[in-house]
Short mmCIF file of C-alpha atoms in Angstrom, two decimals:
data_model
loop_
_atom_site.label_atom_id
_atom_site.label_comp_id
_atom_site.label_asym_id
_atom_site.label_seq_id
_atom_site.Cartn_x
_atom_site.Cartn_y
_atom_site.Cartn_z
CA MET F 1331 11.10 37.14 -13.95
CA ASN F 1332 14.64 38.28 -14.74
CA SER F 1333 15.42 38.79 -11.06
CA ILE F 1334 14.13 35.28 -10.28
CA SER F 1335 16.25 33.76 -13.05
CA ARG F 1336 19.33 35.68 -11.86
CA ARG F 1337 18.83 34.54 -8.30
CA ILE F 1338 18.37 30.88 -9.26
CA ALA F 1339 21.41 31.05 -11.56
CA ASP F 1340 23.53 32.43 -8.70
CA GLU F 1341 22.27 29.76 -6.26
CA LEU F 1342 22.93 26.88 -8.66
CA GLY F 1343 26.15 28.31 -10.08
CA VAL F 1344 24.93 28.18 -13.70
CA ARG F 1345 24.33 30.74 -16.45
CA GLU F 1346 21.14 32.81 -16.48
CA GLN F 1347 20.46 31.73 -20.09
CA GLN F 1348 20.34 28.10 -18.92
CA VAL F 1349 17.78 29.00 -16.27
CA ASN F 1350 15.63 31.00 -18.72
CA ALA F 1351 15.64 28.14 -21.24
CA THR F 1352 14.63 25.63 -18.55
CA VAL F 1353 11.87 27.88 -17.18
CA GLU F 1354 10.45 28.23 -20.68
CA LEU F 1355 10.35 24.44 -21.07
CA LEU F 1356 8.74 23.96 -17.63
CA ASP F 1357 6.10 26.59 -18.42
CA GLU F 1358 5.28 24.74 -21.64
CA GLY F 1359 4.50 21.65 -19.56
CA ALA F 1360 7.74 19.69 -19.98
CA THR F 1361 8.72 17.53 -16.99
CA VAL F 1362 12.13 17.38 -15.32
CA PRO F 1363 12.85 13.81 -16.58
CA PHE F 1364 11.91 14.83 -20.13
CA ILE F 1365 14.10 17.96 -20.05
CA ALA F 1366 17.04 16.09 -18.47
CA ARG F 1367 16.94 13.39 -21.12
CA TYR F 1368 15.83 15.09 -24.34
CA ARG F 1369 16.61 18.81 -24.04
CA LYS F 1370 20.26 18.85 -22.98
CA GLU F 1371 21.17 21.07 -25.92
CA VAL F 1372 18.59 23.66 -24.81
CA THR F 1373 19.52 23.74 -21.10
CA GLY F 1374 23.28 23.53 -21.56
CA SER F 1375 23.34 19.96 -20.16
CA LEU F 1376 21.85 20.70 -16.73
CA ASP F 1377 21.56 17.37 -14.91
CA ASP F 1378 18.41 16.01 -13.23
CA SER F 1379 19.51 17.12 -9.74
CA GLN F 1380 20.07 20.73 -10.89
CA LEU F 1381 16.76 20.70 -12.75
CA ARG F 1382 14.82 19.49 -9.69
CA SER F 1383 16.43 22.19 -7.53
CA LEU F 1384 15.66 24.77 -10.20
CA GLU F 1385 12.00 23.70 -10.37
CA GLU F 1386 11.60 23.82 -6.57
CA ARG F 1387 13.21 27.27 -6.26
CA LEU F 1388 11.21 28.59 -9.21
CA ARG F 1389 7.98 27.52 -7.53
CA TYR F 1390 9.00 29.05 -4.18
CA LEU F 1391 10.20 32.35 -5.65
CA ARG F 1392 7.11 32.74 -7.83
CA GLU F 1393 4.89 32.16 -4.79
CA LEU F 1394 7.02 34.74 -2.94
CA GLU F 1395 6.54 37.28 -5.76
CA ASP F 1396 2.77 36.68 -5.87
CA ARG F 1397 2.53 37.19 -2.12
CA ARG F 1398 4.74 40.30 -2.31
CA SER F 1399 2.43 41.80 -4.93
CA THR F 1400 -0.68 41.02 -2.85
CA ILE F 1401 0.86 42.60 0.26
CA LEU F 1402 1.96 45.75 -1.56
CA ASN F 1403 -1.53 46.19 -3.04
CA SER F 1404 -3.20 45.62 0.33
CA ILE F 1405 -1.03 48.19 2.16
CA GLU F 1406 -1.38 50.67 -0.72
CA GLU F 1407 -5.19 50.40 -0.57
CA GLN F 1408 -4.96 51.27 3.13
CA GLY F 1409 -2.96 54.39 2.19
CA LYS F 1410 -0.06 53.33 4.43
CA LEU F 1411 2.59 52.36 1.88
CA THR F 1412 5.69 54.53 2.39
CA ASP F 1413 8.79 54.43 0.17
CA GLU F 1414 10.77 52.92 3.03
CA LEU F 1415 8.19 50.18 3.61
CA ARG F 1416 7.98 49.43 -0.11
CA ALA F 1417 11.77 49.04 -0.24
CA SER F 1418 11.75 46.68 2.78
CA ILE F 1419 9.01 44.54 1.24
CA ASN F 1420 10.81 44.43 -2.12
CA ASP F 1421 14.04 43.36 -0.36
CA ALA F 1422 12.36 40.56 1.65
CA ASP F 1423 13.87 37.26 0.49
CA THR F 1424 11.81 34.77 2.52
CA LYS F 1425 8.11 34.26 3.17
CA ASN F 1426 8.66 34.67 6.93
CA ARG F 1427 10.29 38.07 6.46
CA LEU F 1428 7.49 39.16 4.12
CA GLU F 1429 4.76 38.15 6.60
CA ASP F 1430 6.62 39.88 9.48
CA LEU F 1431 6.60 43.16 7.52
CA TYR F 1432 2.92 42.74 6.64
CA LEU F 1433 1.79 41.89 10.18
CA PRO F 1434 1.00 45.47 11.36
CA TYR F 1435 -1.10 46.09 8.22
CA LYS F 1436 -2.78 42.72 7.94
CA PRO F 1437 -6.59 43.03 8.18
CA LYS F 1438 -7.60 41.33 11.42
CA ARG F 1439 -10.56 40.94 13.72
CA ARG F 1440 -11.07 43.69 16.26
CA THR F 1441 -8.33 43.13 18.78
CA LYS F 1442 -8.21 44.32 22.37
CA ALA F 1443 -5.61 46.86 21.22
CA GLN F 1444 -7.95 48.19 18.54
CA ILE F 1445 -10.82 48.47 21.04
CA ALA F 1446 -8.47 50.35 23.39
CA ARG F 1447 -7.51 52.77 20.59
CA GLU F 1448 -11.17 53.40 19.85
CA ALA F 1449 -11.61 54.21 23.55
CA GLY F 1450 -8.90 56.89 23.20
CA LEU F 1451 -6.19 55.11 25.17
CA GLU F 1452 -3.33 55.30 22.64
CA PRO F 1453 -2.11 58.70 23.99
CA LEU F 1454 -1.89 57.08 27.47
CA ALA F 1455 0.23 54.21 26.06
CA ASP F 1456 2.48 56.70 24.23
CA ALA F 1457 2.83 58.92 27.29
CA LEU F 1458 3.95 56.11 29.62
CA TYR F 1459 6.29 54.63 26.99
CA GLU F 1460 7.92 57.95 26.07
CA ASP F 1461 8.16 59.31 29.62
CA PRO F 1462 8.48 56.51 32.22
CA THR F 1463 8.82 59.09 35.01
CA GLN F 1464 5.03 59.51 34.95
CA ASP F 1465 3.05 57.51 37.49
CA PRO F 1466 0.76 55.05 35.62
CA GLU F 1467 -2.16 55.29 38.08
CA THR F 1468 -2.10 59.07 38.18
CA THR F 1469 -1.69 59.48 34.42
CA ALA F 1470 -4.48 56.97 33.71
CA GLN F 1471 -6.95 59.14 35.68
CA GLY F 1472 -7.07 61.53 32.74
CA TYR F 1473 -8.26 58.83 30.31
CA LEU F 1474 -11.32 57.41 32.04
CA ASN F 1475 -14.27 57.07 29.66
CA ALA F 1476 -17.36 55.33 31.05
CA GLU F 1477 -19.11 55.35 27.67
CA ALA F 1478 -16.26 53.33 26.16
CA GLY F 1479 -16.12 50.93 29.13
CA VAL F 1480 -13.05 52.53 30.72
CA ASP F 1481 -14.50 52.90 34.21
CA ASP F 1482 -11.33 52.91 36.28
CA THR F 1483 -7.56 53.25 36.05
CA LYS F 1484 -7.11 49.46 35.83
CA ALA F 1485 -9.21 49.30 32.65
CA ALA F 1486 -7.30 52.28 31.22
CA LEU F 1487 -3.89 50.75 31.96
CA ASP F 1488 -5.00 47.35 30.61
CA GLY F 1489 -6.02 49.03 27.35
CA ALA F 1490 -2.72 50.91 27.13
CA ARG F 1491 -0.86 47.64 27.75
CA TYR F 1492 -2.72 45.89 24.90
CA ILE F 1493 -1.79 48.72 22.54
CA LEU F 1494 1.92 48.51 23.39
CA MET F 1495 1.90 44.70 23.29
CA GLU F 1496 0.52 44.73 19.76
CA ARG F 1497 3.04 47.40 18.71
CA PHE F 1498 5.96 45.47 20.20
CA ALA F 1499 4.82 42.14 18.76
CA GLU F 1500 4.39 43.44 15.21
CA ASP F 1501 7.90 44.78 14.72
CA ALA F 1502 9.43 42.87 11.79
CA GLU F 1503 13.07 43.41 12.86
CA LEU F 1504 12.34 42.21 16.40
CA LEU F 1505 10.43 39.13 15.15
CA GLY F 1506 13.30 38.12 12.87
CA SER F 1507 15.85 38.65 15.65
CA LEU F 1508 13.84 36.61 18.19
CA ARG F 1509 13.26 33.80 15.70
CA ASP F 1510 17.00 33.58 14.99
CA PHE F 1511 17.85 33.74 18.70
CA ILE F 1512 15.46 30.93 19.71
CA TRP F 1513 16.63 28.84 16.74
CA GLN F 1514 20.26 29.17 17.82
CA GLU F 1515 19.80 28.86 21.59
CA GLY F 1516 16.53 26.97 22.00
CA GLN F 1517 16.13 23.40 23.23
CA LEU F 1518 13.26 21.16 22.14
CA LYS F 1519 11.83 19.67 25.32
CA VAL F 1520 9.53 16.67 24.82
CA SER F 1521 7.46 14.85 27.45
CA VAL F 1522 4.73 12.24 27.56
CA ILE F 1523 1.18 13.36 28.29
CA GLU F 1524 0.15 12.03 31.69
CA GLY F 1525 -1.72 8.74 31.46
CA LYS F 1526 -0.54 7.98 27.90
CA GLU F 1527 2.56 5.97 28.85
CA THR F 1528 1.13 2.54 28.01
CA GLU F 1529 -0.80 3.61 24.91
CA GLY F 1530 2.24 5.45 23.53
CA ALA F 1531 4.89 2.86 24.35
CA LYS F 1532 6.35 3.08 20.83
CA PHE F 1533 7.32 6.71 21.61
CA ARG F 1534 9.04 5.84 24.92
CA ASP F 1535 12.37 7.25 23.69
CA TYR F 1536 10.79 10.71 23.76
CA PHE F 1537 8.94 10.56 27.11
CA ASP F 1538 11.62 12.78 28.66
CA HIS F 1539 13.74 14.12 25.84
CA VAL F 1540 15.70 17.36 25.40
CA GLU F 1541 18.03 18.39 22.57
CA PRO F 1542 19.10 21.58 20.73
CA LEU F 1543 16.35 22.64 18.35
CA LYS F 1544 18.66 23.36 15.41
CA LYS F 1545 20.25 19.88 15.68
CA VAL F 1546 17.12 17.69 15.74
CA PRO F 1547 17.59 15.13 12.92
CA SER F 1548 14.74 14.57 10.50
CA HIS F 1549 13.73 11.10 11.72
CA ARG F 1550 13.47 12.29 15.35
CA ALA F 1551 11.58 15.44 14.37
CA LEU F 1552 9.02 13.41 12.41
CA ALA F 1553 8.65 10.88 15.24
CA ILE F 1554 8.05 13.66 17.79
CA LEU F 1555 5.55 15.41 15.52
CA ARG F 1556 3.70 12.14 14.95
CA GLY F 1557 3.63 11.50 18.71
CA ARG F 1558 2.12 14.91 19.26
CA ASN F 1559 -0.48 14.42 16.53
CA GLU F 1560 -1.49 11.13 18.14
CA GLY F 1561 -1.95 12.83 21.51
CA ILE F 1562 0.93 10.97 23.18
CA LEU F 1563 3.67 13.62 23.37
CA ALA F 1564 3.81 17.32 24.18
CA TYR F 1565 6.71 19.61 23.39
CA THR F 1566 7.86 23.13 24.09
CA LEU F 1567 10.88 25.28 23.27
CA VAL F 1568 13.03 26.34 26.20
CA VAL F 1569 16.04 28.63 26.50
CA GLY F 1570 18.38 28.12 29.45
CA ASP F 1571 16.58 27.88 32.80
CA ALA F 1572 14.13 30.69 32.13
CA ASP F 1573 11.29 28.36 31.22
CA GLU F 1574 11.84 26.28 34.34
CA ASP F 1575 11.41 29.32 36.58
CA ARG F 1576 8.43 31.26 35.26
CA ARG F 1577 9.26 34.12 37.65
CA ALA F 1578 12.64 34.80 36.02
CA PRO F 1579 12.73 37.05 32.94
CA HIS F 1580 13.02 35.03 29.76
CA PRO F 1581 16.07 35.93 27.61
CA ALA F 1582 13.60 36.85 24.86
CA GLU F 1583 12.02 39.42 27.19
CA GLN F 1584 15.43 41.01 27.66
CA ARG F 1585 15.79 41.27 23.88
CA ILE F 1586 12.33 42.81 23.50
CA ALA F 1587 13.13 45.35 26.22
CA ALA F 1588 16.48 46.20 24.62
CA HIS F 1589 14.91 46.58 21.17
CA TRP F 1590 12.31 49.04 22.49
CA ASN F 1591 14.79 50.77 24.82
CA ILE F 1592 12.93 49.82 28.01
CA ARG F 1593 15.01 49.75 31.20
CA ASP F 1594 14.08 49.34 34.84
CA ASN F 1595 15.79 52.39 36.36
CA GLY F 1596 13.35 52.67 39.24
CA ARG F 1597 11.17 55.27 37.50
CA ALA F 1598 7.44 55.36 38.19
CA ALA F 1599 6.36 53.53 34.99
CA ASP F 1600 9.37 51.21 34.63
CA LYS F 1601 7.75 48.30 36.47
CA TRP F 1602 4.55 48.67 34.41
CA LEU F 1603 6.55 48.75 31.14
CA SER F 1604 8.52 45.66 32.20
CA GLU F 1605 5.23 43.89 32.76
CA VAL F 1606 4.13 44.92 29.24
CA VAL F 1607 7.31 43.36 27.87
CA ARG F 1608 6.69 40.19 29.90
CA TRP F 1609 3.13 39.92 28.59
CA THR F 1610 4.29 40.59 25.02
CA TRP F 1611 6.54 37.54 25.15
CA ARG F 1612 4.41 35.19 27.23
CA VAL F 1613 1.01 36.00 25.67
CA LYS F 1614 1.69 37.12 22.10
CA LEU F 1615 5.09 36.02 20.84
CA SER F 1616 6.23 32.78 22.48
CA THR F 1617 3.51 30.60 20.92
CA GLN F 1618 3.78 32.32 17.54
CA ILE F 1619 7.57 31.86 17.37
CA GLU F 1620 7.34 28.25 18.59
CA THR F 1621 4.81 27.56 15.81
CA ASP F 1622 7.02 29.24 13.19
CA LEU F 1623 10.16 27.38 14.26
CA MET F 1624 8.47 23.98 14.53
CA ALA F 1625 7.07 24.56 11.04
CA GLN F 1626 10.68 25.22 9.96
CA VAL F 1627 11.80 21.98 11.66
CA ARG F 1628 8.98 20.05 10.01
CA GLU F 1629 9.77 21.46 6.57
CA ALA F 1630 13.47 20.60 6.89
CA ALA F 1631 12.63 17.11 8.21
CA GLU F 1632 10.15 16.49 5.38
CA THR F 1633 12.69 17.65 2.79
CA GLU F 1634 15.29 15.24 4.21
CA ALA F 1635 12.75 12.38 4.42
CA ILE F 1636 11.63 12.95 0.82
CA ASN F 1637 15.26 13.02 -0.35
CA VAL F 1638 15.92 9.71 1.45
CA PHE F 1639 12.76 8.28 -0.08
CA ALA F 1640 13.80 9.41 -3.57
CA ALA F 1641 17.31 7.96 -3.22
CA ASN F 1642 16.00 4.63 -1.90
CA LEU F 1643 13.36 4.47 -4.61
CA LYS F 1644 15.96 5.12 -7.29
CA ASP F 1645 18.16 2.31 -5.93
CA LEU F 1646 15.17 -0.03 -5.87
CA LEU F 1647 14.06 0.83 -9.40
CA LEU F 1648 17.57 0.38 -10.75
CA LEU F 1649 18.23 -3.02 -9.19
CA ALA F 1650 19.90 -5.33 -11.70
CA PRO F 1651 17.23 -7.36 -13.54
CA ALA F 1652 17.45 -11.15 -13.55
CA GLY F 1653 16.42 -11.00 -17.18
CA PRO F 1654 13.99 -13.01 -19.36
CA ARG F 1655 14.18 -16.26 -17.42
CA PRO F 1656 11.14 -18.39 -16.49
CA THR F 1657 10.26 -17.53 -12.90
CA LEU F 1658 8.00 -18.84 -10.16
CA GLY F 1659 6.52 -16.07 -7.98
CA LEU F 1660 5.52 -17.03 -4.42
CA ASP F 1661 3.37 -14.74 -2.29
CA PRO F 1662 3.74 -16.33 1.18
CA GLY F 1663 0.89 -16.80 3.62
CA LEU F 1664 -0.01 -19.08 6.52
CA ARG F 1665 -3.73 -19.80 6.89
CA THR F 1666 -4.58 -18.54 3.39
CA GLY F 1667 -1.78 -20.50 1.76
CA VAL F 1668 1.09 -19.54 -0.55
CA LYS F 1669 -0.12 -18.04 -3.84
CA VAL F 1670 1.93 -19.14 -6.85
CA ALA F 1671 2.30 -17.49 -10.28
CA VAL F 1672 4.22 -19.12 -13.14
CA ILE F 1673 5.82 -16.51 -15.43
CA ASP F 1674 7.61 -17.33 -18.67
CA GLY F 1675 10.67 -15.57 -20.10
CA THR F 1676 8.49 -12.85 -21.67
CA SER F 1677 6.79 -12.03 -18.32
CA GLN F 1678 3.52 -13.67 -19.37
CA VAL F 1679 1.43 -15.63 -16.86
CA VAL F 1680 1.34 -19.27 -17.99
CA GLY F 1681 0.08 -20.88 -14.80
CA HIS F 1682 -1.01 -20.16 -11.25
CA GLY F 1683 -2.43 -21.75 -8.13
CA ALA F 1684 -2.04 -22.05 -4.36
CA ILE F 1685 -0.26 -24.46 -2.00
CA TYR F 1686 -0.77 -24.96 1.76
CA PRO F 1687 2.53 -26.10 3.30
CA HIS F 1688 2.10 -24.25 6.61
CA ALA F 1689 -0.30 -24.51 9.55
CA PRO F 1690 -3.14 -25.28 9.80
CA LYS F 1691 -3.13 -27.60 6.73
CA ASN F 1692 0.59 -28.51 6.87
CA GLN F 1693 0.67 -29.99 3.36
CA TRP F 1694 4.46 -29.82 3.17
CA ASP F 1695 5.28 -32.75 0.89
CA PRO F 1696 2.34 -32.25 -1.52
CA SER F 1697 3.35 -28.58 -1.81
CA ILE F 1698 6.92 -29.52 -2.75
CA GLU F 1699 5.65 -31.99 -5.35
CA GLN F 1700 3.35 -29.37 -6.88
CA LEU F 1701 6.19 -26.83 -7.06
CA ALA F 1702 8.47 -29.43 -8.66
CA LYS F 1703 5.80 -30.19 -11.27
CA TRP F 1704 5.47 -26.50 -12.21
CA CYS F 1705 9.26 -26.17 -12.40
CA ARG F 1706 9.60 -29.19 -14.70
CA ASP F 1707 6.61 -28.32 -16.90
CA TYR F 1708 7.66 -24.71 -17.48
CA LYS F 1709 11.47 -25.11 -17.23
CA ILE F 1710 11.62 -22.70 -14.29
CA GLU F 1711 15.05 -21.25 -13.46
CA LEU F 1712 14.24 -18.75 -10.69
CA ILE F 1713 11.94 -18.68 -7.67
CA ALA F 1714 11.01 -15.24 -6.27
CA ILE F 1715 9.75 -15.33 -2.68
CA GLY F 1716 7.92 -12.32 -1.20
CA ASN F 1717 9.38 -11.02 2.06
CA GLY F 1718 6.08 -10.66 3.95
CA THR F 1719 4.32 -12.93 6.45
CA ALA F 1720 5.57 -16.55 6.34
CA SER F 1721 8.49 -15.58 4.08
CA ARG F 1722 11.06 -17.52 6.13
CA GLU F 1723 8.89 -20.61 6.32
CA THR F 1724 8.30 -20.45 2.56
CA GLU F 1725 12.01 -19.98 1.88
CA LYS F 1726 12.65 -23.11 3.94
CA LEU F 1727 10.11 -24.93 1.77
CA VAL F 1728 11.91 -23.87 -1.42
CA ALA F 1729 15.27 -24.88 0.11
CA ASP F 1730 13.78 -28.32 0.75
CA LEU F 1731 12.55 -28.40 -2.87
CA CYS F 1732 16.06 -27.58 -4.17
CA LYS F 1733 17.58 -30.27 -1.91
CA ARG F 1734 15.15 -32.97 -3.08
CA TYR F 1735 15.39 -32.09 -6.77
CA PRO F 1736 18.89 -30.75 -7.42
CA GLU F 1737 18.52 -31.54 -11.12
CA LEU F 1738 16.06 -28.64 -11.44
CA LYS F 1739 19.00 -26.25 -10.81
CA LEU F 1740 16.78 -23.59 -9.22
CA ALA F 1741 17.94 -20.27 -7.80
CA ARG F 1742 15.82 -18.74 -5.03
CA ILE F 1743 15.73 -15.01 -4.21
CA VAL F 1744 13.72 -13.17 -1.55
CA VAL F 1745 12.07 -10.12 -3.12
CA SER F 1746 10.50 -7.06 -1.45
CA GLU F 1747 6.74 -7.30 -1.81
CA SER F 1748 6.03 -3.71 -0.69
CA GLY F 1749 3.19 -2.33 -2.77
CA ALA F 1750 2.28 -5.70 -4.31
CA SER F 1751 -1.10 -5.70 -2.58
CA VAL F 1752 -1.70 -2.11 -3.71
CA TYR F 1753 -0.83 -3.06 -7.28
CA SER F 1754 -2.97 -6.22 -7.21
CA ALA F 1755 -6.12 -4.22 -6.41
CA SER F 1756 -5.29 -1.30 -8.73
CA GLU F 1757 -7.11 -0.37 -11.92
CA PHE F 1758 -3.87 -0.97 -13.82
CA ALA F 1759 -3.70 -4.58 -12.59
CA SER F 1760 -7.39 -5.12 -13.40
CA ARG F 1761 -6.74 -4.13 -17.00
CA GLU F 1762 -3.46 -6.04 -17.25
CA LEU F 1763 -4.61 -9.26 -15.53
CA PRO F 1764 -8.43 -9.21 -15.73
CA ASP F 1765 -8.85 -12.99 -15.39
CA LEU F 1766 -6.75 -13.40 -12.26
CA ASP F 1767 -7.82 -13.08 -8.63
CA VAL F 1768 -6.21 -10.18 -6.73
CA THR F 1769 -4.26 -12.63 -4.53
CA ILE F 1770 -2.61 -14.21 -7.59
CA ARG F 1771 -1.81 -10.77 -9.07
CA GLY F 1772 0.45 -10.15 -6.06
CA ALA F 1773 2.47 -13.29 -6.85
CA VAL F 1774 2.72 -12.19 -10.50
CA SER F 1775 4.11 -8.83 -9.39
CA ILE F 1776 6.69 -10.53 -7.11
CA ALA F 1777 7.96 -12.72 -9.97
CA ARG F 1778 8.14 -9.86 -12.45
CA ARG F 1779 10.03 -7.71 -9.95
CA LEU F 1780 12.83 -10.24 -10.08
CA GLN F 1781 12.85 -10.38 -13.89
CA ASP F 1782 12.76 -6.59 -14.38
CA PRO F 1783 12.32 -4.42 -11.23
CA LEU F 1784 11.95 -1.13 -13.09
CA ALA F 1785 9.27 -2.34 -15.52
CA GLU F 1786 7.17 -3.72 -12.65
CA LEU F 1787 7.63 -1.09 -9.95
CA VAL F 1788 6.71 1.86 -12.17
CA LYS F 1789 3.15 0.50 -12.14
CA ILE F 1790 2.85 1.29 -8.43
CA GLU F 1791 2.42 4.64 -6.66
CA PRO F 1792 5.92 5.39 -5.27
CA LYS F 1793 4.63 5.98 -1.73
CA ALA F 1794 3.11 2.47 -1.71
CA ILE F 1795 6.50 0.86 -2.30
CA GLY F 1796 7.51 1.80 1.24
CA VAL F 1797 11.17 2.78 1.00
CA GLY F 1798 11.02 6.01 3.02
CA GLN F 1799 10.78 7.11 6.65
CA TYR F 1800 7.43 8.50 7.83
CA GLN F 1801 6.35 8.82 4.20
CA HIS F 1802 2.67 9.07 5.17
CA ASP F 1803 3.40 11.96 7.56
CA VAL F 1804 5.15 14.27 5.11
CA ASN F 1805 3.54 16.74 2.71
CA GLN F 1806 1.91 14.44 0.17
CA VAL F 1807 1.99 17.00 -2.66
CA ARG F 1808 5.78 17.43 -2.29
CA LEU F 1809 6.22 13.65 -1.98
CA SER F 1810 4.25 13.10 -5.19
CA ARG F 1811 6.40 15.65 -7.03
#
């Protein structure tokens, strides 16, 4: 725990005692808002932003430590834990690095490489790797084993290739190096799936799209990922022209060969070893690294999207309240009419109803008269108009009302109605307004949002307020936090 506290303190630029005090409060069940507001003297006045970062890093590093412990125990039970390996695992500072180190020891289903080892082909793989002057076909003759299914030299060499491919692909240093290389040099190439052009028209910007992987902004990344999930788009990672010409060696293959000291010097086994390297990249590593890096892109995009959502939500919650002034809330609609809620200065519902100024009923003048009556009877000062369907038409109606009856001295404001329908059908609304129809509850919410945005919006799930980008695509647990 001390090492975690030290690390967080260094990252945030605060004292370790502040981190320890905050961790203790979090472990006791205190929330970040509570600590930020009521425990400043304990945390040394850490602000809410520092506390949120601290909580996130604490969660990540504790998960990292739990996984580290599990991996060490697993390798130790296999009797393969060396001092050098233990040191490498203890030094791993990311989950990716930890999993790369664990890969060769991770219990897995019987692989082709394992079957080849059981058939006695590992010495053949070692011989060709360590001494490329040996002829593969000739050397393989000595490893035929009909009982194990190795009937000819092709089967023997295939088995040896699988063994080397697995060995090459499970090297933690190589995996980290390749991941960094593709991240720095890779391009994200996106295309439309054939036949999906019409169905996926909203993704047309990405039908033929290429940009550097490390520079993809969060909104584009989330759009591309959504397009793929909906079966409209396909993507791949490319480096230079290697992926265009499948016959040319991929730059990653060159790095694998260099890491394992494999060179084509015209020796008998050099061509076979080069083919092993090619297969290692094309069959085992390219998809794995693409998956890892796209997960990294998604995580970064989700973090950015959640931060945007949080900032927008904060701005919305902290909008200046109109105050305790009698307000008329209008929830616009066409065929179903405009729902009206009359709210007094204490936010209580004192009247409600519906008017039908728009098509098909077109009761324009009667609607204005009814609104004027409510305004006179309840001394209304403000009219809050929801910004949904028929909002402009309803605003025009209220403008006409103000023009006809200037003595009412009304002020009209268009209010975001995001989440009003969710609130109106919620259990909270049922308890708060049990005698009102769900359609009227929406108008009540719109009026109260103008009087006191914070008091009204906190009743609604944040994600239902709709102030973020792709908020339904991101990790919902992180979004809720």
